[in-house]
């Protein structure tokens, strides 16, 4: 019974990492990328998101609660759970550990990012516009903090997609897992480019 429950929670953890958290991540980075086309474009896109109907319901059930569940169980998996030693290649074992390390870095990054954006805006201490991110990213320290945070998150998502496909029995054969390695590498490069590109624009205006 307890094993069944653990199986269910692990499956839910895996699913939430892709739907809705992974989808939200892509959507969030794509909206940020409007910054590359100029201040006005970003402000329009951000304001559209800010004025979506049922915004608080969406934020709570599509973003906040899934991330909270995934993060809490994620920390448990990293520090407490006993993982079955998987019989994968040397490369895959490394990916397995980096998945856990990037989970922790991503958690630190998300908490900080949330604090200085969504929470600051909610408390009336900041306004959601281009200059908010321009100010945040104005020091080299914060620039690199955001670069590391975003790359950690995109790696965690793309590599997580690979293990999601295994967990859900979608890629079973070694050949399909190899194809998935290349496909998720492409996902990593594309999503990272989108995320990093807007950070450079906010920080240096180029
Ligand atoms: C934007 C944020 C995040 C996204 C998009 C995301 C996405 C994913 C995905 C897709 C997986 C693969 C699921 C599977 O193995 O079947 C995963 C696994 C994992 N995530 Fe996250 N995650 C995020 C944040 C976090 C955070 C904050 C933590 C906290 C430490 C975390 C810890 C983990 C762990 C430990 C695993 C491995 C689970 C296992 O191998 O059984 N994740 N994540």
PDB file of C-alpha atoms and ligand atoms in Angstrom:
ATOM      1  CA  UNK A   1       0.000   0.000   0.000  1.00  0.00           C
ATOM      2  CA  UNK A   2       2.728   2.448   1.028  1.00  0.00           C
ATOM      3  CA  UNK A   3       4.678   1.410  -2.067  1.00  0.00           C
ATOM      4  CA  UNK A   4       1.639   2.091  -4.238  1.00  0.00           C
ATOM      5  CA  UNK A   5       1.330   5.532  -2.743  1.00  0.00           C
ATOM      6  CA  UNK A   6       5.010   6.278  -3.339  1.00  0.00           C
ATOM      7  CA  UNK A   7       4.685   5.065  -6.932  1.00  0.00           C
ATOM      8  CA  UNK A   8       1.719   7.402  -7.425  1.00  0.00           C
ATOM      9  CA  UNK A   9       3.546  10.417  -5.954  1.00  0.00           C
ATOM     10  CA  UNK A  10       6.652   9.771  -8.044  1.00  0.00           C
ATOM     11  CA  UNK A  11       4.524   9.525 -11.194  1.00  0.00           C
ATOM     12  CA  UNK A  12       2.705  12.727 -10.300  1.00  0.00           C
ATOM     13  CA  UNK A  13       6.060  14.425  -9.622  1.00  0.00           C
ATOM     14  CA  UNK A  14       7.290  13.330 -13.030  1.00  0.00           C
ATOM     15  CA  UNK A  15       4.116  14.418 -14.856  1.00  0.00           C
ATOM     16  CA  UNK A  16       3.973  17.832 -13.154  1.00  0.00           C
ATOM     17  CA  UNK A  17       7.591  18.498 -14.205  1.00  0.00           C
ATOM     18  CA  UNK A  18       6.383  18.488 -17.828  1.00  0.00           C
ATOM     19  CA  UNK A  19       2.682  19.400 -17.544  1.00  0.00           C
ATOM     20  CA  UNK A  20       2.167  22.132 -16.442  1.00  0.00           C
ATOM     21  CA  UNK A  21       5.601  23.255 -15.100  1.00  0.00           C
ATOM     22  CA  UNK A  22       7.621  22.575 -18.267  1.00  0.00           C
ATOM     23  CA  UNK A  23       4.956  24.187 -20.451  1.00  0.00           C
ATOM     24  CA  UNK A  24       4.821  27.199 -18.150  1.00  0.00           C
ATOM     25  CA  UNK A  25       8.637  27.496 -18.320  1.00  0.00           C
ATOM     26  CA  UNK A  26       8.578  27.645 -22.133  1.00  0.00           C
ATOM     27  CA  UNK A  27       5.689  30.105 -22.160  1.00  0.00           C
ATOM     28  CA  UNK A  28       7.443  32.314 -19.577  1.00  0.00           C
ATOM     29  CA  UNK A  29      10.720  32.425 -21.516  1.00  0.00           C
ATOM     30  CA  UNK A  30       8.929  33.085 -24.818  1.00  0.00           C
ATOM     31  CA  UNK A  31       7.053  36.055 -23.300  1.00  0.00           C
ATOM     32  CA  UNK A  32      10.354  37.391 -21.888  1.00  0.00           C
ATOM     33  CA  UNK A  33      11.898  37.075 -25.336  1.00  0.00           C
ATOM     34  CA  UNK A  34       9.624  39.907 -26.541  1.00  0.00           C
ATOM     35  CA  UNK A  35      12.187  42.132 -24.788  1.00  0.00           C
ATOM     36  CA  UNK A  36      14.516  41.501 -27.735  1.00  0.00           C
ATOM     37  CA  UNK A  37      12.078  43.443 -29.994  1.00  0.00           C
ATOM     38  CA  UNK A  38      12.110  46.422 -27.637  1.00  0.00           C
ATOM     39  CA  UNK A  39      10.764  47.781 -24.431  1.00  0.00           C
ATOM     40  CA  UNK A  40       7.263  48.366 -25.770  1.00  0.00           C
ATOM     41  CA  UNK A  41       6.935  44.829 -27.131  1.00  0.00           C
ATOM     42  CA  UNK A  42       7.911  43.344 -23.780  1.00  0.00           C
ATOM     43  CA  UNK A  43       5.570  45.618 -21.834  1.00  0.00           C
ATOM     44  CA  UNK A  44       2.670  44.698 -24.120  1.00  0.00           C
ATOM     45  CA  UNK A  45       3.327  40.956 -23.802  1.00  0.00           C
ATOM     46  CA  UNK A  46       3.804  41.150 -20.015  1.00  0.00           C
ATOM     47  CA  UNK A  47       0.690  43.266 -19.579  1.00  0.00           C
ATOM     48  CA  UNK A  48      -1.316  40.754 -21.647  1.00  0.00           C
ATOM     49  CA  UNK A  49      -0.202  37.973 -19.283  1.00  0.00           C
ATOM     50  CA  UNK A  50      -0.889  40.156 -16.249  1.00  0.00           C
ATOM     51  CA  UNK A  51      -4.462  40.794 -17.354  1.00  0.00           C
ATOM     52  CA  UNK A  52      -5.411  37.253 -18.319  1.00  0.00           C
ATOM     53  CA  UNK A  53      -8.878  36.306 -17.047  1.00  0.00           C
ATOM     54  CA  UNK A  54      -8.838  34.043 -13.974  1.00  0.00           C
ATOM     55  CA  UNK A  55      -5.224  35.083 -13.438  1.00  0.00           C
ATOM     56  CA  UNK A  56      -5.067  34.175  -9.735  1.00  0.00           C
ATOM     57  CA  UNK A  57      -6.722  30.792 -10.308  1.00  0.00           C
ATOM     58  CA  UNK A  58      -4.263  30.073 -13.132  1.00  0.00           C
ATOM     59  CA  UNK A  59      -1.280  31.230 -11.074  1.00  0.00           C
ATOM     60  CA  UNK A  60      -2.314  29.091  -8.123  1.00  0.00           C
ATOM     61  CA  UNK A  61      -3.299  25.853  -9.842  1.00  0.00           C
ATOM     62  CA  UNK A  62      -1.155  25.885 -12.988  1.00  0.00           C
ATOM     63  CA  UNK A  63       2.026  27.419 -11.570  1.00  0.00           C
ATOM     64  CA  UNK A  64       2.323  27.750  -7.800  1.00  0.00           C
ATOM     65  CA  UNK A  65       0.885  24.484  -6.419  1.00  0.00           C
ATOM     66  CA  UNK A  66       2.470  22.197  -9.078  1.00  0.00           C
ATOM     67  CA  UNK A  67       5.917  23.812  -8.535  1.00  0.00           C
ATOM     68  CA  UNK A  68       5.495  23.611  -4.759  1.00  0.00           C
ATOM     69  CA  UNK A  69       4.615  19.897  -4.925  1.00  0.00           C
ATOM     70  CA  UNK A  70       7.407  19.136  -7.428  1.00  0.00           C
ATOM     71  CA  UNK A  71       9.966  21.105  -5.388  1.00  0.00           C
ATOM     72  CA  UNK A  72       9.038  19.597  -1.998  1.00  0.00           C
ATOM     73  CA  UNK A  73       9.081  16.035  -3.308  1.00  0.00           C
ATOM     74  CA  UNK A  74      12.192  16.931  -5.346  1.00  0.00           C
ATOM     75  CA  UNK A  75      14.099  17.982  -2.212  1.00  0.00           C
ATOM     76  CA  UNK A  76      12.919  14.771  -0.504  1.00  0.00           C
ATOM     77  CA  UNK A  77      14.148  12.696  -3.460  1.00  0.00           C
ATOM     78  CA  UNK A  78      17.541  14.458  -3.457  1.00  0.00           C
ATOM     79  CA  UNK A  79      18.250  14.293   0.287  1.00  0.00           C
ATOM     80  CA  UNK A  80      16.140  11.493   1.753  1.00  0.00           C
ATOM     81  CA  UNK A  81      14.839   8.920  -0.722  1.00  0.00           C
ATOM     82  CA  UNK A  82      16.888   5.849  -1.478  1.00  0.00           C
ATOM     83  CA  UNK A  83      17.229   5.613  -5.220  1.00  0.00           C
ATOM     84  CA  UNK A  84      17.494   2.258  -6.887  1.00  0.00           C
ATOM     85  CA  UNK A  85      20.861   2.159  -8.572  1.00  0.00           C
ATOM     86  CA  UNK A  86      19.954   2.395 -12.209  1.00  0.00           C
ATOM     87  CA  UNK A  87      21.871   0.288 -14.669  1.00  0.00           C
ATOM     88  CA  UNK A  88      22.473   3.028 -17.175  1.00  0.00           C
ATOM     89  CA  UNK A  89      25.619   4.162 -18.970  1.00  0.00           C
ATOM     90  CA  UNK A  90      28.353   6.318 -17.423  1.00  0.00           C
ATOM     91  CA  UNK A  91      26.888   9.313 -19.275  1.00  0.00           C
ATOM     92  CA  UNK A  92      23.364   8.653 -17.991  1.00  0.00           C
ATOM     93  CA  UNK A  93      24.600   8.287 -14.404  1.00  0.00           C
ATOM     94  CA  UNK A  94      26.160  11.730 -14.680  1.00  0.00           C
ATOM     95  CA  UNK A  95      22.938  13.136 -16.077  1.00  0.00           C
ATOM     96  CA  UNK A  96      21.110  11.549 -13.136  1.00  0.00           C
ATOM     97  CA  UNK A  97      23.293  13.436 -10.634  1.00  0.00           C
ATOM     98  CA  UNK A  98      23.259  16.708 -12.570  1.00  0.00           C
ATOM     99  CA  UNK A  99      19.437  16.444 -12.614  1.00  0.00           C
ATOM    100  CA  UNK A 100      19.483  16.503  -8.826  1.00  0.00           C
ATOM    101  CA  UNK A 101      22.067  19.310  -8.536  1.00  0.00           C
ATOM    102  CA  UNK A 102      20.201  21.497 -11.048  1.00  0.00           C
ATOM    103  CA  UNK A 103      16.957  20.806  -9.124  1.00  0.00           C
ATOM    104  CA  UNK A 104      18.493  22.440  -6.036  1.00  0.00           C
ATOM    105  CA  UNK A 105      20.055  25.361  -7.981  1.00  0.00           C
ATOM    106  CA  UNK A 106      16.721  25.882  -9.757  1.00  0.00           C
ATOM    107  CA  UNK A 107      14.881  25.946  -6.439  1.00  0.00           C
ATOM    108  CA  UNK A 108      17.212  28.640  -5.032  1.00  0.00           C
ATOM    109  CA  UNK A 109      16.875  30.631  -8.239  1.00  0.00           C
ATOM    110  CA  UNK A 110      13.058  30.376  -8.376  1.00  0.00           C
ATOM    111  CA  UNK A 111      12.651  31.488  -4.750  1.00  0.00           C
ATOM    112  CA  UNK A 112      14.890  34.516  -5.288  1.00  0.00           C
ATOM    113  CA  UNK A 113      13.368  35.391  -8.659  1.00  0.00           C
ATOM    114  CA  UNK A 114       9.834  35.102  -7.244  1.00  0.00           C
ATOM    115  CA  UNK A 115      10.750  37.318  -4.298  1.00  0.00           C
ATOM    116  CA  UNK A 116      12.116  40.184  -6.378  1.00  0.00           C
ATOM    117  CA  UNK A 117       9.436  40.037  -9.085  1.00  0.00           C
ATOM    118  CA  UNK A 118       6.023  38.509  -8.316  1.00  0.00           C
ATOM    119  CA  UNK A 119       6.088  39.095  -4.550  1.00  0.00           C
ATOM    120  CA  UNK A 120       7.557  42.625  -4.860  1.00  0.00           C
ATOM    121  CA  UNK A 121       4.850  43.471  -7.422  1.00  0.00           C
ATOM    122  CA  UNK A 122       2.140  41.920  -5.217  1.00  0.00           C
ATOM    123  CA  UNK A 123       3.266  44.035  -2.258  1.00  0.00           C
ATOM    124  CA  UNK A 124       3.193  47.169  -4.379  1.00  0.00           C
ATOM    125  CA  UNK A 125       6.992  47.635  -4.234  1.00  0.00           C
ATOM    126  CA  UNK A 126       7.571  47.152  -7.958  1.00  0.00           C
ATOM    127  CA  UNK A 127       5.782  47.370 -11.278  1.00  0.00           C
ATOM    128  CA  UNK A 128       5.781  44.702 -13.946  1.00  0.00           C
ATOM    129  CA  UNK A 129       7.614  46.312 -16.831  1.00  0.00           C
ATOM    130  CA  UNK A 130      10.846  46.279 -18.807  1.00  0.00           C
ATOM    131  CA  UNK A 131      12.680  48.569 -16.384  1.00  0.00           C
ATOM    132  CA  UNK A 132      12.091  46.162 -13.478  1.00  0.00           C
ATOM    133  CA  UNK A 133      14.220  43.497 -15.182  1.00  0.00           C
ATOM    134  CA  UNK A 134      16.654  46.108 -16.497  1.00  0.00           C
ATOM    135  CA  UNK A 135      17.279  47.252 -12.888  1.00  0.00           C
ATOM    136  CA  UNK A 136      17.507  43.716 -11.504  1.00  0.00           C
ATOM    137  CA  UNK A 137      20.044  42.726 -14.150  1.00  0.00           C
ATOM    138  CA  UNK A 138      22.161  45.876 -13.915  1.00  0.00           C
ATOM    139  CA  UNK A 139      25.040  44.336 -11.912  1.00  0.00           C
ATOM    140  CA  UNK A 140      27.434  41.641 -13.189  1.00  0.00           C
ATOM    141  CA  UNK A 141      26.631  39.530 -10.123  1.00  0.00           C
ATOM    142  CA  UNK A 142      22.890  39.451 -10.856  1.00  0.00           C
ATOM    143  CA  UNK A 143      23.531  38.967 -14.560  1.00  0.00           C
ATOM    144  CA  UNK A 144      25.524  35.801 -13.857  1.00  0.00           C
ATOM    145  CA  UNK A 145      23.115  34.690 -11.153  1.00  0.00           C
ATOM    146  CA  UNK A 146      20.293  34.818 -13.704  1.00  0.00           C
ATOM    147  CA  UNK A 147      22.361  33.142 -16.421  1.00  0.00           C
ATOM    148  CA  UNK A 148      23.240  30.244 -14.066  1.00  0.00           C
ATOM    149  CA  UNK A 149      19.654  30.068 -12.758  1.00  0.00           C
ATOM    150  CA  UNK A 150      18.079  29.983 -16.209  1.00  0.00           C
ATOM    151  CA  UNK A 151      20.583  27.505 -17.691  1.00  0.00           C
ATOM    152  CA  UNK A 152      20.156  25.271 -14.633  1.00  0.00           C
ATOM    153  CA  UNK A 153      16.371  25.370 -15.085  1.00  0.00           C
ATOM    154  CA  UNK A 154      16.454  24.679 -18.838  1.00  0.00           C
ATOM    155  CA  UNK A 155      18.926  21.821 -18.334  1.00  0.00           C
ATOM    156  CA  UNK A 156      16.787  20.365 -15.555  1.00  0.00           C
ATOM    157  CA  UNK A 157      13.710  20.593 -17.774  1.00  0.00           C
ATOM    158  CA  UNK A 158      15.301  19.119 -20.920  1.00  0.00           C
ATOM    159  CA  UNK A 159      17.121  16.303 -19.110  1.00  0.00           C
ATOM    160  CA  UNK A 160      13.956  15.739 -17.061  1.00  0.00           C
ATOM    161  CA  UNK A 161      12.057  15.313 -20.318  1.00  0.00           C
ATOM    162  CA  UNK A 162      14.421  12.451 -21.148  1.00  0.00           C
ATOM    163  CA  UNK A 163      13.783  10.668 -17.844  1.00  0.00           C
ATOM    164  CA  UNK A 164      10.057  11.468 -18.083  1.00  0.00           C
ATOM    165  CA  UNK A 165       9.945   9.532 -21.374  1.00  0.00           C
ATOM    166  CA  UNK A 166      11.605   6.572 -19.637  1.00  0.00           C
ATOM    167  CA  UNK A 167       9.460   6.823 -16.469  1.00  0.00           C
ATOM    168  CA  UNK A 168       6.262   6.754 -18.508  1.00  0.00           C
ATOM    169  CA  UNK A 169       7.388   3.855 -20.695  1.00  0.00           C
ATOM    170  CA  UNK A 170       7.487   5.958 -23.872  1.00  0.00           C
ATOM    171  CA  UNK A 171      11.152   5.290 -24.680  1.00  0.00           C
ATOM    172  CA  UNK A 172      11.929   1.690 -23.787  1.00  0.00           C
ATOM    173  CA  UNK A 173      14.531   0.475 -26.281  1.00  0.00           C
ATOM    174  CA  UNK A 174      18.159   1.699 -26.202  1.00  0.00           C
ATOM    175  CA  UNK A 175      17.662   3.087 -29.718  1.00  0.00           C
ATOM    176  CA  UNK A 176      14.639   5.205 -28.757  1.00  0.00           C
ATOM    177  CA  UNK A 177      16.479   6.435 -25.660  1.00  0.00           C
ATOM    178  CA  UNK A 178      19.420   7.476 -27.825  1.00  0.00           C
ATOM    179  CA  UNK A 179      17.118   9.386 -30.182  1.00  0.00           C
ATOM    180  CA  UNK A 180      15.528  11.016 -27.107  1.00  0.00           C
ATOM    181  CA  UNK A 181      19.014  12.114 -25.945  1.00  0.00           C
ATOM    182  CA  UNK A 182      19.505  14.065 -29.195  1.00  0.00           C
ATOM    183  CA  UNK A 183      15.947  15.400 -29.211  1.00  0.00           C
ATOM    184  CA  UNK A 184      16.165  16.654 -25.616  1.00  0.00           C
ATOM    185  CA  UNK A 185      19.591  18.160 -26.365  1.00  0.00           C
ATOM    186  CA  UNK A 186      17.903  20.203 -29.105  1.00  0.00           C
ATOM    187  CA  UNK A 187      15.161  21.212 -26.653  1.00  0.00           C
ATOM    188  CA  UNK A 188      17.859  22.285 -24.178  1.00  0.00           C
ATOM    189  CA  UNK A 189      19.716  24.397 -26.781  1.00  0.00           C
ATOM    190  CA  UNK A 190      16.543  26.057 -28.108  1.00  0.00           C
ATOM    191  CA  UNK A 191      14.980  26.886 -24.738  1.00  0.00           C
ATOM    192  CA  UNK A 192      18.343  28.049 -23.319  1.00  0.00           C
ATOM    193  CA  UNK A 193      18.876  30.348 -26.293  1.00  0.00           C
ATOM    194  CA  UNK A 194      15.429  31.931 -25.804  1.00  0.00           C
ATOM    195  CA  UNK A 195      16.034  32.451 -22.064  1.00  0.00           C
ATOM    196  CA  UNK A 196      19.621  33.701 -22.247  1.00  0.00           C
ATOM    197  CA  UNK A 197      18.907  35.994 -25.192  1.00  0.00           C
ATOM    198  CA  UNK A 198      16.408  38.072 -23.218  1.00  0.00           C
ATOM    199  CA  UNK A 199      18.719  38.292 -20.181  1.00  0.00           C
ATOM    200  CA  UNK A 200      21.435  39.780 -22.424  1.00  0.00           C
ATOM    201  CA  UNK A 201      18.926  42.263 -23.838  1.00  0.00           C
ATOM    202  CA  UNK A 202      17.709  43.364 -20.379  1.00  0.00           C
ATOM    203  CA  UNK A 203      21.257  43.638 -19.014  1.00  0.00           C
ATOM    204  CA  UNK A 204      23.134  45.227 -21.916  1.00  0.00           C
ATOM    205  CA  UNK A 205      20.405  46.503 -24.218  1.00  0.00           C
ATOM    206  CA  UNK A 206      21.741  44.452 -27.149  1.00  0.00           C
TER     207      UNK A 206
HETATM  208  C1  LIG B   1      10.842  25.217 -13.610  1.00  0.00           C
HETATM  209  C2  LIG B   1      11.071  24.318 -12.689  1.00  0.00           C
HETATM  210  C3  LIG B   1      11.163  22.832 -12.908  1.00  0.00           C
HETATM  211  C4  LIG B   1      10.885  22.070 -14.026  1.00  0.00           C
HETATM  212  C5  LIG B   1      10.395  22.537 -15.383  1.00  0.00           C
HETATM  213  C6  LIG B   1      11.136  20.688 -13.672  1.00  0.00           C
HETATM  214  C7  LIG B   1      10.979  19.618 -14.518  1.00  0.00           C
HETATM  215  C8  LIG B   1      11.298  18.302 -14.216  1.00  0.00           C
HETATM  216  C9  LIG B   1      11.076  17.165 -15.076  1.00  0.00           C
HETATM  217  C10 LIG B   1      10.458  17.216 -16.453  1.00  0.00           C
HETATM  218  C11 LIG B   1      11.550  16.064 -14.433  1.00  0.00           C
HETATM  219  C12 LIG B   1      11.589  14.628 -14.949  1.00  0.00           C
HETATM  220  C13 LIG B   1      10.572  13.731 -14.337  1.00  0.00           C
HETATM  221  C14 LIG B   1      10.974  12.260 -14.449  1.00  0.00           C
HETATM  222  O1  LIG B   1      12.094  11.894 -14.092  1.00  0.00           O
HETATM  223  O2  LIG B   1      10.142  11.467 -14.888  1.00  0.00           O
HETATM  224  C15 LIG B   1      12.068  16.496 -13.164  1.00  0.00           C
HETATM  225  C16 LIG B   1      12.655  15.648 -12.234  1.00  0.00           C
HETATM  226  C17 LIG B   1      13.146  16.049 -11.035  1.00  0.00           C
HETATM  227  N1  LIG B   1      13.021  17.305 -10.470  1.00  0.00           N
HETATM  228 FE1  LIG B   1      12.281  18.950 -11.389  1.00  0.00          FE
HETATM  229  N2  LIG B   1      11.588  20.627 -12.375  1.00  0.00           N
HETATM  230  C18 LIG B   1      11.607  21.919 -11.882  1.00  0.00           C
HETATM  231  C19 LIG B   1      11.975  22.305 -10.609  1.00  0.00           C
HETATM  232  C20 LIG B   1      12.505  21.449  -9.639  1.00  0.00           C
HETATM  233  C21 LIG B   1      12.863  21.863  -8.311  1.00  0.00           C
HETATM  234  C22 LIG B   1      12.726  23.281  -7.759  1.00  0.00           C
HETATM  235  C23 LIG B   1      13.331  20.760  -7.671  1.00  0.00           C
HETATM  236  C24 LIG B   1      13.811  20.740  -6.257  1.00  0.00           C
HETATM  237  C25 LIG B   1      14.856  20.175  -5.840  1.00  0.00           C
HETATM  238  C26 LIG B   1      13.275  19.632  -8.598  1.00  0.00           C
HETATM  239  C27 LIG B   1      13.709  18.346  -8.365  1.00  0.00           C
HETATM  240  C28 LIG B   1      13.615  17.273  -9.228  1.00  0.00           C
HETATM  241  C29 LIG B   1      14.160  15.935  -9.001  1.00  0.00           C
HETATM  242  C30 LIG B   1      14.896  15.461  -7.779  1.00  0.00           C
HETATM  243  C31 LIG B   1      13.870  15.171 -10.130  1.00  0.00           C
HETATM  244  C32 LIG B   1      14.263  13.712 -10.401  1.00  0.00           C
HETATM  245  C33 LIG B   1      13.139  12.784 -10.064  1.00  0.00           C
HETATM  246  C34 LIG B   1      13.510  11.315 -10.284  1.00  0.00           C
HETATM  247  O3  LIG B   1      14.540  11.022 -10.892  1.00  0.00           O
HETATM  248  O4  LIG B   1      12.720  10.473  -9.884  1.00  0.00           O
HETATM  249  N3  LIG B   1      12.741  20.096  -9.781  1.00  0.00           N
HETATM  250  N4  LIG B   1      11.888  17.857 -13.044  1.00  0.00           N
END
